[in-house]
């Protein structure tokens, strides 16, 4: 059986993640052409690099025997973590990598920083809805005509957040420089 692992993305992963993300956006039967064009343009390499600068774990790489087979892209949103996209690459779709990734995502992010994880799912995406439910997410609202006139479900899982400052996600140049220095000196 293949060894499944999860790791934070590196700058070297951006090209692969971007290619695979653009492909999964365009092949999905659940989204309108307008949404696909918008989402593919929004989640460009610059967007992904900015997530990497905030925290490399916002782009999680799911691996099977050390080979990337899927990814999860998230970002901090006002005290919560938003799951932008989670998917398994075509060559790994007949594996348990997606289920492994679901558990790994929550194990990593339920770390005291966020109140909850949440995402939007189209109501007709029965597979995503079932998978999220299986891992403790619940459908909390139907957002009617929410994105380009289409309905979406708000699906969330509550975490255990500790008291302390909120992770706004934005850190600017000075914040990134301070983070790099802390990483270099081990602090």
mmCIF file of C-alpha atoms in Angstrom:
data_model
loop_
_atom_site.group_PDB
_atom_site.id
_atom_site.type_symbol
_atom_site.label_atom_id
_atom_site.label_comp_id
_atom_site.label_asym_id
_atom_site.label_seq_id
_atom_site.Cartn_x
_atom_site.Cartn_y
_atom_site.Cartn_z
ATOM 1 C CA UNK A 1 0.000 0.000 0.000
ATOM 2 C CA UNK A 2 1.246 3.466 -0.873
ATOM 3 C CA UNK A 3 2.491 5.750 1.894
ATOM 4 C CA UNK A 4 0.375 8.912 1.964
ATOM 5 C CA UNK A 5 1.872 12.125 3.297
ATOM 6 C CA UNK A 6 0.997 15.800 3.358
ATOM 7 C CA UNK A 7 3.411 18.697 3.082
ATOM 8 C CA UNK A 8 3.418 22.442 2.658
ATOM 9 C CA UNK A 9 4.036 23.681 -0.856
ATOM 10 C CA UNK A 10 7.329 25.197 -1.917
ATOM 11 C CA UNK A 11 7.959 27.761 -4.662
ATOM 12 C CA UNK A 12 8.936 24.841 -6.916
ATOM 13 C CA UNK A 13 5.377 23.451 -6.618
ATOM 14 C CA UNK A 14 3.592 26.563 -7.902
ATOM 15 C CA UNK A 15 3.734 25.591 -11.590
ATOM 16 C CA UNK A 16 2.355 22.097 -10.951
ATOM 17 C CA UNK A 17 -0.372 23.312 -8.584
ATOM 18 C CA UNK A 18 -1.397 26.080 -10.992
ATOM 19 C CA UNK A 19 -1.630 23.680 -13.970
ATOM 20 C CA UNK A 20 -3.600 21.090 -12.033
ATOM 21 C CA UNK A 21 -5.873 23.712 -10.459
ATOM 22 C CA UNK A 22 -6.695 25.315 -13.822
ATOM 23 C CA UNK A 23 -7.505 21.866 -15.228
ATOM 24 C CA UNK A 24 -9.828 20.878 -12.350
ATOM 25 C CA UNK A 25 -11.628 24.236 -12.513
ATOM 26 C CA UNK A 26 -12.259 23.900 -16.245
ATOM 27 C CA UNK A 27 -13.280 20.227 -16.158
ATOM 28 C CA UNK A 28 -15.748 20.528 -13.283
ATOM 29 C CA UNK A 29 -19.355 19.952 -14.386
ATOM 30 C CA UNK A 30 -20.727 21.939 -11.408
ATOM 31 C CA UNK A 31 -19.735 25.467 -12.417
ATOM 32 C CA UNK A 32 -20.810 27.896 -15.107
ATOM 33 C CA UNK A 33 -18.398 28.995 -17.822
ATOM 34 C CA UNK A 34 -18.448 32.503 -16.309
ATOM 35 C CA UNK A 35 -17.414 31.182 -12.894
ATOM 36 C CA UNK A 36 -14.693 28.966 -14.396
ATOM 37 C CA UNK A 37 -13.167 31.903 -16.286
ATOM 38 C CA UNK A 38 -13.282 34.100 -13.185
ATOM 39 C CA UNK A 39 -11.853 31.461 -10.847
ATOM 40 C CA UNK A 40 -9.037 30.445 -13.197
ATOM 41 C CA UNK A 41 -8.037 34.091 -13.661
ATOM 42 C CA UNK A 42 -8.248 34.864 -9.927
ATOM 43 C CA UNK A 43 -6.225 31.858 -8.797
ATOM 44 C CA UNK A 44 -3.188 32.664 -10.896
ATOM 45 C CA UNK A 45 0.453 32.036 -9.968
ATOM 46 C CA UNK A 46 0.705 35.404 -8.200
ATOM 47 C CA UNK A 47 -2.281 34.520 -5.993
ATOM 48 C CA UNK A 48 -0.689 31.162 -5.164
ATOM 49 C CA UNK A 49 2.699 32.775 -4.409
ATOM 50 C CA UNK A 50 0.972 35.239 -2.079
ATOM 51 C CA UNK A 51 -0.670 32.359 -0.195
ATOM 52 C CA UNK A 52 2.738 30.715 0.059
ATOM 53 C CA UNK A 53 4.150 33.954 1.542
ATOM 54 C CA UNK A 54 1.354 34.077 4.143
ATOM 55 C CA UNK A 55 1.900 30.452 5.149
ATOM 56 C CA UNK A 56 3.208 27.627 2.905
ATOM 57 C CA UNK A 57 0.591 25.328 4.474
ATOM 58 C CA UNK A 58 -2.146 27.271 2.664
ATOM 59 C CA UNK A 59 -1.137 25.139 -0.308
ATOM 60 C CA UNK A 60 -1.019 21.576 0.967
ATOM 61 C CA UNK A 61 0.402 18.912 -1.319
ATOM 62 C CA UNK A 62 -1.003 15.408 -0.885
ATOM 63 C CA UNK A 63 1.597 12.799 -1.829
ATOM 64 C CA UNK A 64 1.515 9.083 -2.463
ATOM 65 C CA UNK A 65 4.942 7.459 -2.050
ATOM 66 C CA UNK A 66 6.437 10.957 -2.196
ATOM 67 C CA UNK A 67 4.804 11.842 -5.530
ATOM 68 C CA UNK A 68 2.338 14.773 -5.563
ATOM 69 C CA UNK A 69 -1.157 13.443 -6.250
ATOM 70 C CA UNK A 70 -3.422 16.248 -5.091
ATOM 71 C CA UNK A 71 -3.582 19.635 -3.427
ATOM 72 C CA UNK A 72 -5.663 21.784 -1.123
ATOM 73 C CA UNK A 73 -5.616 25.563 -1.419
ATOM 74 C CA UNK A 74 -6.890 27.680 1.476
ATOM 75 C CA UNK A 75 -6.552 31.129 2.940
ATOM 76 C CA UNK A 76 -7.236 32.988 6.187
ATOM 77 C CA UNK A 77 -10.529 34.907 6.216
ATOM 78 C CA UNK A 78 -11.357 37.033 9.290
ATOM 79 C CA UNK A 79 -10.701 34.344 11.923
ATOM 80 C CA UNK A 80 -11.637 31.367 9.749
ATOM 81 C CA UNK A 81 -9.806 29.367 7.111
ATOM 82 C CA UNK A 82 -11.501 29.226 3.706
ATOM 83 C CA UNK A 83 -10.988 26.109 1.573
ATOM 84 C CA UNK A 84 -10.728 27.502 -1.924
ATOM 85 C CA UNK A 85 -10.157 24.182 -3.707
ATOM 86 C CA UNK A 86 -9.346 20.583 -2.756
ATOM 87 C CA UNK A 87 -8.748 18.020 -5.468
ATOM 88 C CA UNK A 88 -6.901 14.878 -6.446
ATOM 89 C CA UNK A 89 -4.894 14.878 -9.664
ATOM 90 C CA UNK A 90 -6.302 12.639 -12.442
ATOM 91 C CA UNK A 91 -3.582 9.989 -12.069
ATOM 92 C CA UNK A 92 -4.398 9.559 -8.342
ATOM 93 C CA UNK A 93 -8.205 9.639 -8.439
ATOM 94 C CA UNK A 94 -8.611 5.907 -7.799
ATOM 95 C CA UNK A 95 -6.698 6.159 -4.501
ATOM 96 C CA UNK A 96 -7.652 7.161 -0.961
ATOM 97 C CA UNK A 97 -5.576 10.337 -1.222
ATOM 98 C CA UNK A 98 -8.643 12.605 -1.103
ATOM 99 C CA UNK A 99 -9.885 11.074 2.140
ATOM 100 C CA UNK A 100 -6.386 11.274 3.607
ATOM 101 C CA UNK A 101 -6.186 14.941 2.596
ATOM 102 C CA UNK A 102 -9.511 15.786 4.230
ATOM 103 C CA UNK A 103 -8.293 14.464 7.586
ATOM 104 C CA UNK A 104 -4.853 16.068 7.210
ATOM 105 C CA UNK A 105 -6.348 19.483 6.419
ATOM 106 C CA UNK A 106 -8.394 19.557 9.616
ATOM 107 C CA UNK A 107 -5.613 18.058 11.728
ATOM 108 C CA UNK A 108 -3.291 20.824 10.553
ATOM 109 C CA UNK A 109 -5.628 23.834 10.730
ATOM 110 C CA UNK A 110 -7.532 22.985 13.920
ATOM 111 C CA UNK A 111 -4.543 24.403 15.767
ATOM 112 C CA UNK A 112 -6.055 27.248 17.796
ATOM 113 C CA UNK A 113 -5.699 29.915 15.074
ATOM 114 C CA UNK A 114 -9.156 29.707 13.505
ATOM 115 C CA UNK A 115 -12.792 29.471 14.602
ATOM 116 C CA UNK A 116 -13.697 27.233 11.680
ATOM 117 C CA UNK A 117 -12.943 25.972 8.197
ATOM 118 C CA UNK A 118 -15.513 26.665 5.512
ATOM 119 C CA UNK A 119 -16.111 26.395 1.812
ATOM 120 C CA UNK A 120 -18.782 26.888 -0.820
ATOM 121 C CA UNK A 121 -20.204 23.934 -2.740
ATOM 122 C CA UNK A 122 -22.747 23.896 -5.533
ATOM 123 C CA UNK A 123 -25.941 22.120 -4.383
ATOM 124 C CA UNK A 124 -25.706 19.595 -7.247
ATOM 125 C CA UNK A 125 -22.178 18.483 -6.240
ATOM 126 C CA UNK A 126 -23.328 15.410 -4.289
ATOM 127 C CA UNK A 127 -19.842 13.875 -4.071
ATOM 128 C CA UNK A 128 -18.274 16.938 -2.411
ATOM 129 C CA UNK A 129 -21.242 17.320 -0.084
ATOM 130 C CA UNK A 130 -21.056 13.674 1.033
ATOM 131 C CA UNK A 131 -17.280 13.798 1.518
ATOM 132 C CA UNK A 132 -17.436 16.975 3.586
ATOM 133 C CA UNK A 133 -20.273 15.582 5.705
ATOM 134 C CA UNK A 134 -18.287 12.408 6.326
ATOM 135 C CA UNK A 135 -15.476 14.488 7.831
ATOM 136 C CA UNK A 136 -17.648 16.522 10.156
ATOM 137 C CA UNK A 137 -18.585 19.500 8.006
ATOM 138 C CA UNK A 138 -22.185 20.678 8.018
ATOM 139 C CA UNK A 139 -24.283 22.597 5.568
ATOM 140 C CA UNK A 140 -25.238 25.802 7.367
ATOM 141 C CA UNK A 141 -26.811 27.983 4.680
ATOM 142 C CA UNK A 142 -28.058 28.017 1.131
ATOM 143 C CA UNK A 143 -26.685 31.161 -0.476
ATOM 144 C CA UNK A 144 -29.185 31.924 -3.219
ATOM 145 C CA UNK A 145 -27.903 33.544 -6.423
ATOM 146 C CA UNK A 146 -24.600 34.062 -4.591
ATOM 147 C CA UNK A 147 -21.878 33.805 -7.246
ATOM 148 C CA UNK A 148 -22.728 34.948 -10.771
ATOM 149 C CA UNK A 149 -26.394 34.257 -10.072
ATOM 150 C CA UNK A 150 -25.919 30.652 -8.976
ATOM 151 C CA UNK A 151 -26.790 29.057 -5.648
ATOM 152 C CA UNK A 152 -24.063 27.779 -3.313
ATOM 153 C CA UNK A 153 -24.104 25.970 -0.005
ATOM 154 C CA UNK A 154 -22.017 27.322 2.844
ATOM 155 C CA UNK A 155 -20.409 24.272 4.452
ATOM 156 C CA UNK A 156 -18.346 24.611 7.618
ATOM 157 C CA UNK A 157 -16.600 22.743 10.400
ATOM 158 C CA UNK A 158 -15.983 24.416 13.724
ATOM 159 C CA UNK A 159 -12.519 24.371 15.242
ATOM 160 C CA UNK A 160 -11.203 25.180 18.707
ATOM 161 C CA UNK A 161 -9.797 28.703 18.535
ATOM 162 C CA UNK A 162 -7.710 30.049 21.386
ATOM 163 C CA UNK A 163 -7.843 33.643 22.617
ATOM 164 C CA UNK A 164 -5.250 35.828 20.974
ATOM 165 C CA UNK A 165 -4.666 37.971 17.928
ATOM 166 C CA UNK A 166 -6.475 37.125 14.706
ATOM 167 C CA UNK A 167 -4.644 35.866 11.639
ATOM 168 C CA UNK A 168 -5.612 38.443 9.012
ATOM 169 C CA UNK A 169 -3.549 36.768 6.317
ATOM 170 C CA UNK A 170 -2.052 40.006 5.071
ATOM 171 C CA UNK A 171 1.415 40.815 6.264
ATOM 172 C CA UNK A 172 2.963 43.150 3.672
ATOM 173 C CA UNK A 173 6.659 43.390 2.834
ATOM 174 C CA UNK A 174 7.799 44.190 6.371
ATOM 175 C CA UNK A 175 5.820 41.276 7.806
ATOM 176 C CA UNK A 176 7.242 38.866 5.218
ATOM 177 C CA UNK A 177 10.772 40.091 5.976
ATOM 178 C CA UNK A 178 10.225 39.580 9.725
ATOM 179 C CA UNK A 179 8.851 36.086 9.063
ATOM 180 C CA UNK A 180 11.862 35.194 6.913
ATOM 181 C CA UNK A 181 14.245 36.432 9.599
ATOM 182 C CA UNK A 182 12.400 34.408 12.284
ATOM 183 C CA UNK A 183 12.654 31.311 10.081
ATOM 184 C CA UNK A 184 16.382 31.877 9.514
ATOM 185 C CA UNK A 185 17.174 32.260 13.222
ATOM 186 C CA UNK A 186 14.822 29.472 14.257
ATOM 187 C CA UNK A 187 12.377 31.707 16.157
#
